mmCIF file of C-alpha atoms and ligand atoms in Angstrom:
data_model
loop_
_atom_site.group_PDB
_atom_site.id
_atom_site.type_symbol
_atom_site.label_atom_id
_atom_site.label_comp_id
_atom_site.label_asym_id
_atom_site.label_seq_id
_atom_site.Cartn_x
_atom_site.Cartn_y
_atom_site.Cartn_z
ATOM 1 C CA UNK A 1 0.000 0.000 0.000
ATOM 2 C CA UNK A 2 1.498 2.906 -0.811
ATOM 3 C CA UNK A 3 -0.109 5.925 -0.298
ATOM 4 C CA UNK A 4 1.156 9.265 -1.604
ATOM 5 C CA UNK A 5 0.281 12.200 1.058
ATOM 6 C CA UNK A 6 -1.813 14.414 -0.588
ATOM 7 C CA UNK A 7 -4.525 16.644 1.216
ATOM 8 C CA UNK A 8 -7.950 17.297 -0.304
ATOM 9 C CA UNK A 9 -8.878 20.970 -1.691
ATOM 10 C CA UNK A 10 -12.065 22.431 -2.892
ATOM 11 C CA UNK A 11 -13.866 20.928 0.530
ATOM 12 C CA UNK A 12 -14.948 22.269 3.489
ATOM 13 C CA UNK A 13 -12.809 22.404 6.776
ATOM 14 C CA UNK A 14 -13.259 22.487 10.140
ATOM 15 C CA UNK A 15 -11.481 25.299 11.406
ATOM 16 C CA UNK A 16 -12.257 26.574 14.814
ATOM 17 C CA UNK A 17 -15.030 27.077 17.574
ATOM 18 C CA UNK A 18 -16.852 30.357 16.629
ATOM 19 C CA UNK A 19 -16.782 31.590 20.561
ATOM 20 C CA UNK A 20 -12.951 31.803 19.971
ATOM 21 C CA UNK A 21 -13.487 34.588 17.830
ATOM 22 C CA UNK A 22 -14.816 37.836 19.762
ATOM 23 C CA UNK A 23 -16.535 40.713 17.637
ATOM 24 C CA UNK A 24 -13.618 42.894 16.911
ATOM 25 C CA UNK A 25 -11.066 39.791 17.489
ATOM 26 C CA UNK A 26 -9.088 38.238 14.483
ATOM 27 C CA UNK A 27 -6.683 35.044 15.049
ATOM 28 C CA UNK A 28 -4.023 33.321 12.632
ATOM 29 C CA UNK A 29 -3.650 30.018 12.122
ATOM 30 C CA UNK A 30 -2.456 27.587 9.618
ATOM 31 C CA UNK A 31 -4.636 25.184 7.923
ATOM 32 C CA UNK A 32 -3.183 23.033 5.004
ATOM 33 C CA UNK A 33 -0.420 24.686 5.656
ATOM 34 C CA UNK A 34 -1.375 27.955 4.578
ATOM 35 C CA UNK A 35 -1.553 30.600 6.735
ATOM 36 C CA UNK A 36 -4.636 32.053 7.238
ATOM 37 C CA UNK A 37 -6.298 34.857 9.318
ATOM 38 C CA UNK A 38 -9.539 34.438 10.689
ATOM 39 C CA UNK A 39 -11.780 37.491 12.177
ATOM 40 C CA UNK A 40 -14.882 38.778 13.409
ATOM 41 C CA UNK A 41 -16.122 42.046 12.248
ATOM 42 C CA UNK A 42 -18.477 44.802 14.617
ATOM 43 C CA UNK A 43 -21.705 43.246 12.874
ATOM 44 C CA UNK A 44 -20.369 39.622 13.712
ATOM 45 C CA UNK A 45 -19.525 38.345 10.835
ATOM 46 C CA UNK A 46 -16.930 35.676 10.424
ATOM 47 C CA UNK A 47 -14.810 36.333 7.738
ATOM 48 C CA UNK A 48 -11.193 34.704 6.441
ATOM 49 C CA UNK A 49 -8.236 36.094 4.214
ATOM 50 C CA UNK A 50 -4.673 35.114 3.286
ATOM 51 C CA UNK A 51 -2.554 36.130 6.316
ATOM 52 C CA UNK A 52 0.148 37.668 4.023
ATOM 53 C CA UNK A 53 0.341 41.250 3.091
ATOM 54 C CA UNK A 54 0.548 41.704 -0.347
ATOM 55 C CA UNK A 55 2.600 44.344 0.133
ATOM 56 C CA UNK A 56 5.696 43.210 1.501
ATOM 57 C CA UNK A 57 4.678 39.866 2.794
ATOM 58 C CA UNK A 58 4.593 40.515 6.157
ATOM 59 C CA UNK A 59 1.566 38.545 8.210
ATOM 60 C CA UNK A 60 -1.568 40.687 8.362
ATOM 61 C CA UNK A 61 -1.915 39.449 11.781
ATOM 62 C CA UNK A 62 0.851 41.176 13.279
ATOM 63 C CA UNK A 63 -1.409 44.446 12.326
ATOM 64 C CA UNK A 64 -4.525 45.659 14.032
ATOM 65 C CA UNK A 65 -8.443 45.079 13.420
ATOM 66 C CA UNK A 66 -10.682 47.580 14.362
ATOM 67 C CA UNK A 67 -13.796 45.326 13.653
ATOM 68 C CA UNK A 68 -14.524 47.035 10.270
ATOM 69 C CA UNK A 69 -10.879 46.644 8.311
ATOM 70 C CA UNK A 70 -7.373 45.135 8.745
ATOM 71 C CA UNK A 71 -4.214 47.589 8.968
ATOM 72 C CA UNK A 72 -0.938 45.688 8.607
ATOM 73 C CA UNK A 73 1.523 46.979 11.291
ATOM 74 C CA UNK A 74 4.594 47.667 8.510
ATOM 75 C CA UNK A 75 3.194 50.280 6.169
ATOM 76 C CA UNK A 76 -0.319 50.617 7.270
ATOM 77 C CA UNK A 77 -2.049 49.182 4.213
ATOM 78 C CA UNK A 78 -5.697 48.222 5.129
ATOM 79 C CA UNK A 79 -8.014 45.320 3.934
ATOM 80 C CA UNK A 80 -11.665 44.831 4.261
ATOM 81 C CA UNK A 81 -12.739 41.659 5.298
ATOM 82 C CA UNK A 82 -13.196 40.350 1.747
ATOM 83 C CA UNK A 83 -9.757 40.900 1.300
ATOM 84 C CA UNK A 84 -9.508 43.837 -0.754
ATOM 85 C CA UNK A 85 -7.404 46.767 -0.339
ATOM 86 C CA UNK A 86 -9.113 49.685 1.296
ATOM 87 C CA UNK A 87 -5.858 52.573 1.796
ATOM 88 C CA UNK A 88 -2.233 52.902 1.185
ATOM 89 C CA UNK A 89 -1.677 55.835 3.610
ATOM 90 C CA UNK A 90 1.978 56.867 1.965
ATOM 91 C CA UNK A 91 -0.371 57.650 -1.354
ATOM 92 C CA UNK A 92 -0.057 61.915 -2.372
ATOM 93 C CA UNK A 93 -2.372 63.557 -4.249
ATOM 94 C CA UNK A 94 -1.765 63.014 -7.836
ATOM 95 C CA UNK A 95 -0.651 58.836 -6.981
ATOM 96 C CA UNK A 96 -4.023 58.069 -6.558
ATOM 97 C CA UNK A 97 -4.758 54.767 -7.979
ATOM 98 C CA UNK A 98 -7.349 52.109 -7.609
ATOM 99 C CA UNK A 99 -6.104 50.470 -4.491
ATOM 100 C CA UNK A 100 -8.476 47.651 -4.545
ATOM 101 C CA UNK A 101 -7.360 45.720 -7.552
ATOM 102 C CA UNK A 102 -4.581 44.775 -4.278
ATOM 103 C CA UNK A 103 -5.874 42.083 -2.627
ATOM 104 C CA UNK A 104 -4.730 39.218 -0.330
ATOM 105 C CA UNK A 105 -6.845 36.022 -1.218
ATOM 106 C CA UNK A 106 -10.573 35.622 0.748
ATOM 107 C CA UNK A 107 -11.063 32.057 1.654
ATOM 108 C CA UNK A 108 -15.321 31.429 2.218
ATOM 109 C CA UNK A 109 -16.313 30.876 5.649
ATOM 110 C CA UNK A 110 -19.957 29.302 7.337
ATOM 111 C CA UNK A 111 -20.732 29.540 10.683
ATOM 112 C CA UNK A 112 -22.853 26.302 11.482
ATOM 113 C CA UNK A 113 -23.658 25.306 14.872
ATOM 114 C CA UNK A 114 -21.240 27.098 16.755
ATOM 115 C CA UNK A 115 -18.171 26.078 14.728
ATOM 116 C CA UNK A 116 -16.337 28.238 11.839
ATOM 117 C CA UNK A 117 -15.964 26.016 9.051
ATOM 118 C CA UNK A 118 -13.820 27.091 6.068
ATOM 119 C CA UNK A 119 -13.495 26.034 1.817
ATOM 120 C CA UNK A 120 -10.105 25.397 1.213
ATOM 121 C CA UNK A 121 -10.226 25.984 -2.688
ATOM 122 C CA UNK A 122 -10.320 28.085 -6.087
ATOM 123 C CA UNK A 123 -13.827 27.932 -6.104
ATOM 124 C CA UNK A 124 -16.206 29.414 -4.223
ATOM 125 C CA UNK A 125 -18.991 25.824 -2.319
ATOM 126 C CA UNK A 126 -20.991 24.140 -3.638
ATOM 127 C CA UNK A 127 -22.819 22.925 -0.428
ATOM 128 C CA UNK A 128 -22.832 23.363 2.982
ATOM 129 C CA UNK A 129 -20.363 22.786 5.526
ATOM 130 C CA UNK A 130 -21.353 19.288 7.433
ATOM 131 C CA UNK A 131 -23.768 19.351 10.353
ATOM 132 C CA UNK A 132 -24.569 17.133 13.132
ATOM 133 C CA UNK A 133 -28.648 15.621 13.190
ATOM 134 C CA UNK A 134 -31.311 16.692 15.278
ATOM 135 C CA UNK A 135 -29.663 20.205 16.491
ATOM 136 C CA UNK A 136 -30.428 23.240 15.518
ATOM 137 C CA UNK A 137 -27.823 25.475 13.109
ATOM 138 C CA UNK A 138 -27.518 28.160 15.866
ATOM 139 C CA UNK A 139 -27.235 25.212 18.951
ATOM 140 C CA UNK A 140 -23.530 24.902 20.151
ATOM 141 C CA UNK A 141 -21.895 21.429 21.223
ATOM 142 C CA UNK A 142 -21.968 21.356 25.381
ATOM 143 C CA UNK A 143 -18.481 19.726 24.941
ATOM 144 C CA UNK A 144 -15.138 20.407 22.880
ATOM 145 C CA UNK A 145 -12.209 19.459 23.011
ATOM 146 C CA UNK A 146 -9.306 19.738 20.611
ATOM 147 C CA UNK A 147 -5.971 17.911 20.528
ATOM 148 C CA UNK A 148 -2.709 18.125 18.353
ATOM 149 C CA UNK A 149 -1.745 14.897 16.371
ATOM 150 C CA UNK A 150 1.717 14.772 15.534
ATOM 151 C CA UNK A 151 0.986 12.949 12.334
ATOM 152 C CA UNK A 152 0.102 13.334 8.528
ATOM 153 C CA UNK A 153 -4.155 13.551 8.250
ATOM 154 C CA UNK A 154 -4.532 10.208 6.769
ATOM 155 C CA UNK A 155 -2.741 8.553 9.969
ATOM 156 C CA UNK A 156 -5.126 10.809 11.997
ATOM 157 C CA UNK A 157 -8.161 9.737 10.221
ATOM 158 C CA UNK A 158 -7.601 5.953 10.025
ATOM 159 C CA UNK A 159 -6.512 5.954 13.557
ATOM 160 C CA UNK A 160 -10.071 7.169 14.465
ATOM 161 C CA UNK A 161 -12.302 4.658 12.602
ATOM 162 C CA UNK A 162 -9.932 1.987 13.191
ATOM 163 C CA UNK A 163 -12.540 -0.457 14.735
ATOM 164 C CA UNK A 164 -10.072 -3.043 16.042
ATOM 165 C CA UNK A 165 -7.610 -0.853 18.333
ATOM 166 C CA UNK A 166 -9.939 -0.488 20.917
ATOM 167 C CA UNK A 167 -9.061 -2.472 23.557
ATOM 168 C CA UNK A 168 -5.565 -2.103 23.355
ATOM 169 C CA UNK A 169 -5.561 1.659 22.953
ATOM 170 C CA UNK A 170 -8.555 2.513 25.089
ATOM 171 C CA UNK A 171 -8.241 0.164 27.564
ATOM 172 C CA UNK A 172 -10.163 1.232 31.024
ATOM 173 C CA UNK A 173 -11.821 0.347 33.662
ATOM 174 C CA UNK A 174 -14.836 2.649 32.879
ATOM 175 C CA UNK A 175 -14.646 1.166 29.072
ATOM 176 C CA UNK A 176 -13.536 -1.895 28.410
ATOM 177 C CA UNK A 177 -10.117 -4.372 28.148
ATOM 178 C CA UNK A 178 -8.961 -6.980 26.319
ATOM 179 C CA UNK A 179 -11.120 -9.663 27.970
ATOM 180 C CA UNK A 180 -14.315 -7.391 26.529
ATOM 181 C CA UNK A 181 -13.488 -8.527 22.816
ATOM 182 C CA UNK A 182 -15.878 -10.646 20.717
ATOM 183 C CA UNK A 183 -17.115 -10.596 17.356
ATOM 184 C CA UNK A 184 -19.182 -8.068 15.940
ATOM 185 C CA UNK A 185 -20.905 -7.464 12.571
ATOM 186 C CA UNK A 186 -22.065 -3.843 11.444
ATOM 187 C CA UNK A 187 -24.129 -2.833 8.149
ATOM 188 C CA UNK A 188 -22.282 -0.405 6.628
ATOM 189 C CA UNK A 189 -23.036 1.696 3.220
ATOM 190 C CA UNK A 190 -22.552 4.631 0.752
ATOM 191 C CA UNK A 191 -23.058 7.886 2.321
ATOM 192 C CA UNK A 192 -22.401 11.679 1.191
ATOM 193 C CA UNK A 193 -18.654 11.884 0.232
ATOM 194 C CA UNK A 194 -18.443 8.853 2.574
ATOM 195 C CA UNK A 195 -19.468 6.045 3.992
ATOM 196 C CA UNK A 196 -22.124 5.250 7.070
ATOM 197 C CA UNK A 197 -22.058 2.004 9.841
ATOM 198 C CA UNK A 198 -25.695 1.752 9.605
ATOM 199 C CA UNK A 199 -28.153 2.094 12.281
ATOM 200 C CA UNK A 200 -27.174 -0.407 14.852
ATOM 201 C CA UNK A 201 -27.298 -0.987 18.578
ATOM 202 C CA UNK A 202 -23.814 -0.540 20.349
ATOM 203 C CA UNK A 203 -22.013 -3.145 21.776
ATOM 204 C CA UNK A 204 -22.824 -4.143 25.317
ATOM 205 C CA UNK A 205 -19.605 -4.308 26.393
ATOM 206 C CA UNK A 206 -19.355 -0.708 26.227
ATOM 207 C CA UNK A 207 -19.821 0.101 29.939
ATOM 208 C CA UNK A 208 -20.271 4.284 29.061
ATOM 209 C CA UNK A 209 -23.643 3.236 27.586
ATOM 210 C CA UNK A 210 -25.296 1.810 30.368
ATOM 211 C CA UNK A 211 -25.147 5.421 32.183
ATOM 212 C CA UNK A 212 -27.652 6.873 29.385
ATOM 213 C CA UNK A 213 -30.233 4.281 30.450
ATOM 214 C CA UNK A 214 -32.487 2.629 27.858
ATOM 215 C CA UNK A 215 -30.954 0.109 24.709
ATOM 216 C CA UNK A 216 -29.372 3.306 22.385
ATOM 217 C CA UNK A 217 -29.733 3.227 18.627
ATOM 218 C CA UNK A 218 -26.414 4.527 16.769
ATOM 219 C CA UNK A 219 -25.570 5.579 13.860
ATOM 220 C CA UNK A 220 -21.775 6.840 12.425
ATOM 221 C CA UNK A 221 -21.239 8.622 9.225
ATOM 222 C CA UNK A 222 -18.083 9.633 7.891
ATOM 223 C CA UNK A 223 -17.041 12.053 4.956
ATOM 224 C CA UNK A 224 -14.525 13.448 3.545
ATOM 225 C CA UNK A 225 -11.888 15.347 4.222
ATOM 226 C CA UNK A 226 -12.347 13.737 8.026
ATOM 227 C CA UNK A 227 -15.199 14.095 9.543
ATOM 228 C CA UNK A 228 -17.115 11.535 11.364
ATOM 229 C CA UNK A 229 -20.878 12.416 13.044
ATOM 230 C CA UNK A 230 -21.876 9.769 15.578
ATOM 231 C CA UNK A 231 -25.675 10.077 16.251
ATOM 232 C CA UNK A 232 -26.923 8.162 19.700
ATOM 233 C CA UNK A 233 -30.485 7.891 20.525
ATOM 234 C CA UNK A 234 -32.092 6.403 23.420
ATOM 235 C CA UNK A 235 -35.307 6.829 24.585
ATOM 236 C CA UNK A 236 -36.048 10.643 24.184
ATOM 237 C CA UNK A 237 -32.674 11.529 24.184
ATOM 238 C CA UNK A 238 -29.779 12.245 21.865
ATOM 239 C CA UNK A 239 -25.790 12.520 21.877
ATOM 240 C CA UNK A 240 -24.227 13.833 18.808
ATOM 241 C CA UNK A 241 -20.381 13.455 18.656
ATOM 242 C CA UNK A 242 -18.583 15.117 15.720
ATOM 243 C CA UNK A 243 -14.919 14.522 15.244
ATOM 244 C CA UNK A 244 -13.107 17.101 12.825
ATOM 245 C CA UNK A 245 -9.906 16.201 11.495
ATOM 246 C CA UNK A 246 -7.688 19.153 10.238
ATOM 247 C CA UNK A 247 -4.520 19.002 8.420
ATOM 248 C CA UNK A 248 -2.140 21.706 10.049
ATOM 249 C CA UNK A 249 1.021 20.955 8.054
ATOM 250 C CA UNK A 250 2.498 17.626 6.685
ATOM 251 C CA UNK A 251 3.181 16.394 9.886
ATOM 252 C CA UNK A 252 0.737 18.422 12.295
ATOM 253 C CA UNK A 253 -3.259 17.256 12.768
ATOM 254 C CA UNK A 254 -5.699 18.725 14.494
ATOM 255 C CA UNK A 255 -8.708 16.078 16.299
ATOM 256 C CA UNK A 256 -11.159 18.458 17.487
ATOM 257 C CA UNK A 257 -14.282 16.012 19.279
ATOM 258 C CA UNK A 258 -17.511 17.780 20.363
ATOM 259 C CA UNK A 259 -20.178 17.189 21.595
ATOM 260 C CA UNK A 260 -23.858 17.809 21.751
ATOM 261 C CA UNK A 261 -26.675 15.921 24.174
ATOM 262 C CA UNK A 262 -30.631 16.581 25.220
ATOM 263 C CA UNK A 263 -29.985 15.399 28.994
ATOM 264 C CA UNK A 264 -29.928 18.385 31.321
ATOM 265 C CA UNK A 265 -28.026 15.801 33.959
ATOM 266 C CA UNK A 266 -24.795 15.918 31.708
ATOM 267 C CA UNK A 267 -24.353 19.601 32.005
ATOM 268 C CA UNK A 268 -23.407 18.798 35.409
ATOM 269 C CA UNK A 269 -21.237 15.657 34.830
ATOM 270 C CA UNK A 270 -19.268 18.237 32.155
ATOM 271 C CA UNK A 271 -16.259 18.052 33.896
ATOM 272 C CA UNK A 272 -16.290 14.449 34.361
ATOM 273 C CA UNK A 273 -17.280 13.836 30.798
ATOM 274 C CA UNK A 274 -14.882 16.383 29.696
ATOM 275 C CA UNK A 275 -11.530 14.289 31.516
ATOM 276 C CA UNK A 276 -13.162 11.254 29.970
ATOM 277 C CA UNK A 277 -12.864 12.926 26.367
ATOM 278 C CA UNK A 278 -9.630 14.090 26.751
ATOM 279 C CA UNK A 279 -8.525 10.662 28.510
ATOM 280 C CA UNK A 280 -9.859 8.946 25.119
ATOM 281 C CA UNK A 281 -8.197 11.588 22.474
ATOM 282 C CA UNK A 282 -5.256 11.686 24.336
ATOM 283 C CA UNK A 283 -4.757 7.727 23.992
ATOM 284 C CA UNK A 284 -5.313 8.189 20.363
ATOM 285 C CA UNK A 285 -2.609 10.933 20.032
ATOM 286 C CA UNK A 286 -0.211 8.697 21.759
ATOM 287 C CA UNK A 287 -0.470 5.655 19.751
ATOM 288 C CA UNK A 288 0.010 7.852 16.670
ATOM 289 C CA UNK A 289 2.963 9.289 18.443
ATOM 290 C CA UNK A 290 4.501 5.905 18.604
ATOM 291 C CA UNK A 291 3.728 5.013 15.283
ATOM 292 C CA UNK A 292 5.997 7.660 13.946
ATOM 293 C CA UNK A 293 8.321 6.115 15.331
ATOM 294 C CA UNK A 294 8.236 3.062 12.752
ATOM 295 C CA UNK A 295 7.071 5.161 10.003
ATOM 296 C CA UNK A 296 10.008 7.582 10.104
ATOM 297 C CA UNK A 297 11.510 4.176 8.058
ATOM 298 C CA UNK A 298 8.728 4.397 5.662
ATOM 299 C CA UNK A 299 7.785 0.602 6.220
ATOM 300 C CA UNK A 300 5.137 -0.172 3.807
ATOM 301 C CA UNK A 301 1.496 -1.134 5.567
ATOM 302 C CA UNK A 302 -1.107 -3.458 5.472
ATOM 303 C CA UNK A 303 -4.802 -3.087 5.295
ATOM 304 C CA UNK A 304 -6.579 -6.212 6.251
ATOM 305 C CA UNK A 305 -9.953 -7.143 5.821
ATOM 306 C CA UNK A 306 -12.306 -6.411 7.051
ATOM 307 C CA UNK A 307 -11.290 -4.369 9.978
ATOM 308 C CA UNK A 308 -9.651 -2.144 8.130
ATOM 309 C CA UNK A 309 -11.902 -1.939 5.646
ATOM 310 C CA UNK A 310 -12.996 1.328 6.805
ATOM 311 C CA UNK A 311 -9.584 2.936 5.973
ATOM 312 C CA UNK A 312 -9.477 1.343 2.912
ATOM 313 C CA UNK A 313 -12.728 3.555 1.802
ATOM 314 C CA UNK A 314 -10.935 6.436 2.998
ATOM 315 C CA UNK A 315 -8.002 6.061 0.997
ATOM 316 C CA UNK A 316 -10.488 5.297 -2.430
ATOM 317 C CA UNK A 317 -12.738 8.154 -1.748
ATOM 318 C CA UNK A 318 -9.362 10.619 -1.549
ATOM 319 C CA UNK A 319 -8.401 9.177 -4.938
ATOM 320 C CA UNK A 320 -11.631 8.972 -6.233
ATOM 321 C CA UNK A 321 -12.173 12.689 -4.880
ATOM 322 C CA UNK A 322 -9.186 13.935 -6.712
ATOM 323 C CA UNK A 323 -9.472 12.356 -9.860
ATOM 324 C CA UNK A 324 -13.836 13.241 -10.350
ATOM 325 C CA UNK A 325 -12.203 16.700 -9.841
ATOM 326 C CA UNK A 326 -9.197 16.345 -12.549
ATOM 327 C CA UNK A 327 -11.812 14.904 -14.800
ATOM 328 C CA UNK A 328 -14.265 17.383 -14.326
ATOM 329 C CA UNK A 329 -16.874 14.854 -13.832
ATOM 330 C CA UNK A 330 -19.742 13.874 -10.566
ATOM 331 C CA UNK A 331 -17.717 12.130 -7.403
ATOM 332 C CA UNK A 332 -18.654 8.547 -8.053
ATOM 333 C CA UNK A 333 -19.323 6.591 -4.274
ATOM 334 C CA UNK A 334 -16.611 3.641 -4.156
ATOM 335 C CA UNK A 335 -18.218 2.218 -1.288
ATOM 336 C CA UNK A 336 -21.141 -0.095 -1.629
ATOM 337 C CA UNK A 337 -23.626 -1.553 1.079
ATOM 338 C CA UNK A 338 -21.769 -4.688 3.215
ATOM 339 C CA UNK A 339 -21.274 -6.509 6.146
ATOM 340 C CA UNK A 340 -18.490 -5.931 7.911
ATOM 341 C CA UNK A 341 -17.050 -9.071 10.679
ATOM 342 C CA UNK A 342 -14.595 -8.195 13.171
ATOM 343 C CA UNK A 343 -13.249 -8.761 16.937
ATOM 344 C CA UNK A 344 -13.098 -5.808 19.156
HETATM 345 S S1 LIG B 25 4.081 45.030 4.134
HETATM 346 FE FE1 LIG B 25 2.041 45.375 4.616
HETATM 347 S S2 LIG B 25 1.782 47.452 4.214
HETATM 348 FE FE2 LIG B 25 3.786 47.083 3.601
HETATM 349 FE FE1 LIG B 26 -9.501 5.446 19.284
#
């Protein structure tokens, strides 16, 4: 298997929790490795540009934003959220020119449930960013929690839908251990830029469950570029888990897990659930840590069936992503409705 690292354009992102950006507030950060500078203007609206100056190259965000424009802190050129030029002050009468055919590049941005999603791409979307069922588009998650992966995406990505690591990674006493394993088989399918593990009732072994009361019904989607939306209901109430999985730079990846639930009781377990969470991530980021260890050799790896299955998808909906796109044509699904058999 070898897989060329390649990340996925023309898609949309996660990028950040829209509470970290205050009206008046920009931040920088690099997605895809490109540097980009998010803000919020006076009338609250997101917005996201190229954090170079076109001028002189400098980053926009060492500059100032007054809520309305962008003045970069080495000649005091300003920017309107859209990116365009808005002043040159060292301009005399007589230089006057038409300042805004300057412009550092405007990335689009959506604001969708409380998270700032962003299009990496030339184009401007052609659908909306991904959502998580049953909550409203102005409802927030009652959970995040982000982590760094030091790791290329796909490593990221396979690591978290890798259905046979659990007992070995996640080991616990409030989840489960080796002795927990049996077989399972899960109805999976084609789903929107990705694939879904049907409808299905969670394994019993998974202690966590039994503290929601009632049998829960789940379902897990995931899509491209790497996000997966895990949809719980029992009884009258509903967990929503979205995992976002953002490529920083070749070897820096972002797992950002939130989550969203009906049950006024978990509000006040929040810092339990919240150590939980982070308990979980953080044995996810540390496996991947020690697999760089091995890959800094470049082995090559195996994907067996049909536990890994999963990944395999991933990997042929990137290359099937890539190449609809080359050929101009619709993204055909590779995946098609199955059984999947495993131990975990
Ligand atoms: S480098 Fe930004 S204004 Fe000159
Ligand atoms: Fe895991």
């Amino acid at each position: 298997m070898a897989e060329p690292n390649f990340l996925l354009s023309d898609i949309w992102y996660f990028a950040m929790p829209g509470a970290r950006l205050k009206r008046g507030a920009m931040q920088a950060k690099t997605l895809l490795k490109q540097p980009v500078l998010f803000g919020r203007t006076d009338a609250g609206e997101v917005f996201a540009i190229r954090d170079i100056c076109p001028h002189r190259g400098i980053p926009l965000s060492c500059g100032r934003f007054d809520g309305r424009e962008v003045e970069c802190c080495y000649h005091g050129w300003r920017f309107g959220p859209d990116g365009v030029c808005t002043a040159i002050p060292s301009l005399v009468p007589g230089q006057e020119f038409d300042v805004s055919r300057i412009k550092t590049r405007r990335h689009p941005v959506r604001e969708v449930q409380g998270n700032v999603w962003i299009w990496m791409g030339d184009g401007e979307p052609d659908r909306d960013p991904p959502r998580v069922p049953h909550f409203a588009d102005d409802r927030g998650a009652n959970l995040i929690e982000a982590m760094d992966f030091p790791c290329f995406v796909d490593h990221a990505v396979i690591g978290l839908m890798d259905p046979a690591h659990g007992p070995f990674v996640h080991k616990s006493w409030f989840w489960r251990n080796e002795r927990s394993i049996h077989e399972k088989a899960k109805e999976f399918g084609p789903a929107e830029f990705g694939f879904v593990m049907k409808k299905h009732r969670p394994s019993s072994n998974s202690a966590a469950y039994k503290i929601l009361g009632g049998t829960p019904e789940t379902e897990i989607r995931f899509q491209l570029p790497g996000v997966r939306i895990e949809h719980i209901q029992v009884g009258a109430h509903t967990v929503c888990n979205l995992t976002t999985v953002t490529p920083i730079g070749d070897m820096m990846t972002e797992v950002t897990n939130q989550m969203w639930w009906t049950m006024g009781w978990a509000d006040a377990a929040k810092p339990l659930i919240r150590r939980f969470a982070r308990k979980f991530l953080g044995q996810d980021r540390d496996v991947v840590v020690l697999q760089q260890e091995g890959l800094r050799h470049d082995p090559s790896l195996m994907l067996i069936k049909d536990a890994d299955t999963q990944a395999r998808w991933y990997y042929q909906l990137k290359n099937e992503w890539v190449r609809a796109r080359q050929e101009g044509r619709e993204f055909k699904n590779p995946v098609k409705d199955v059984t999947l058999r495993w131990r975990s």
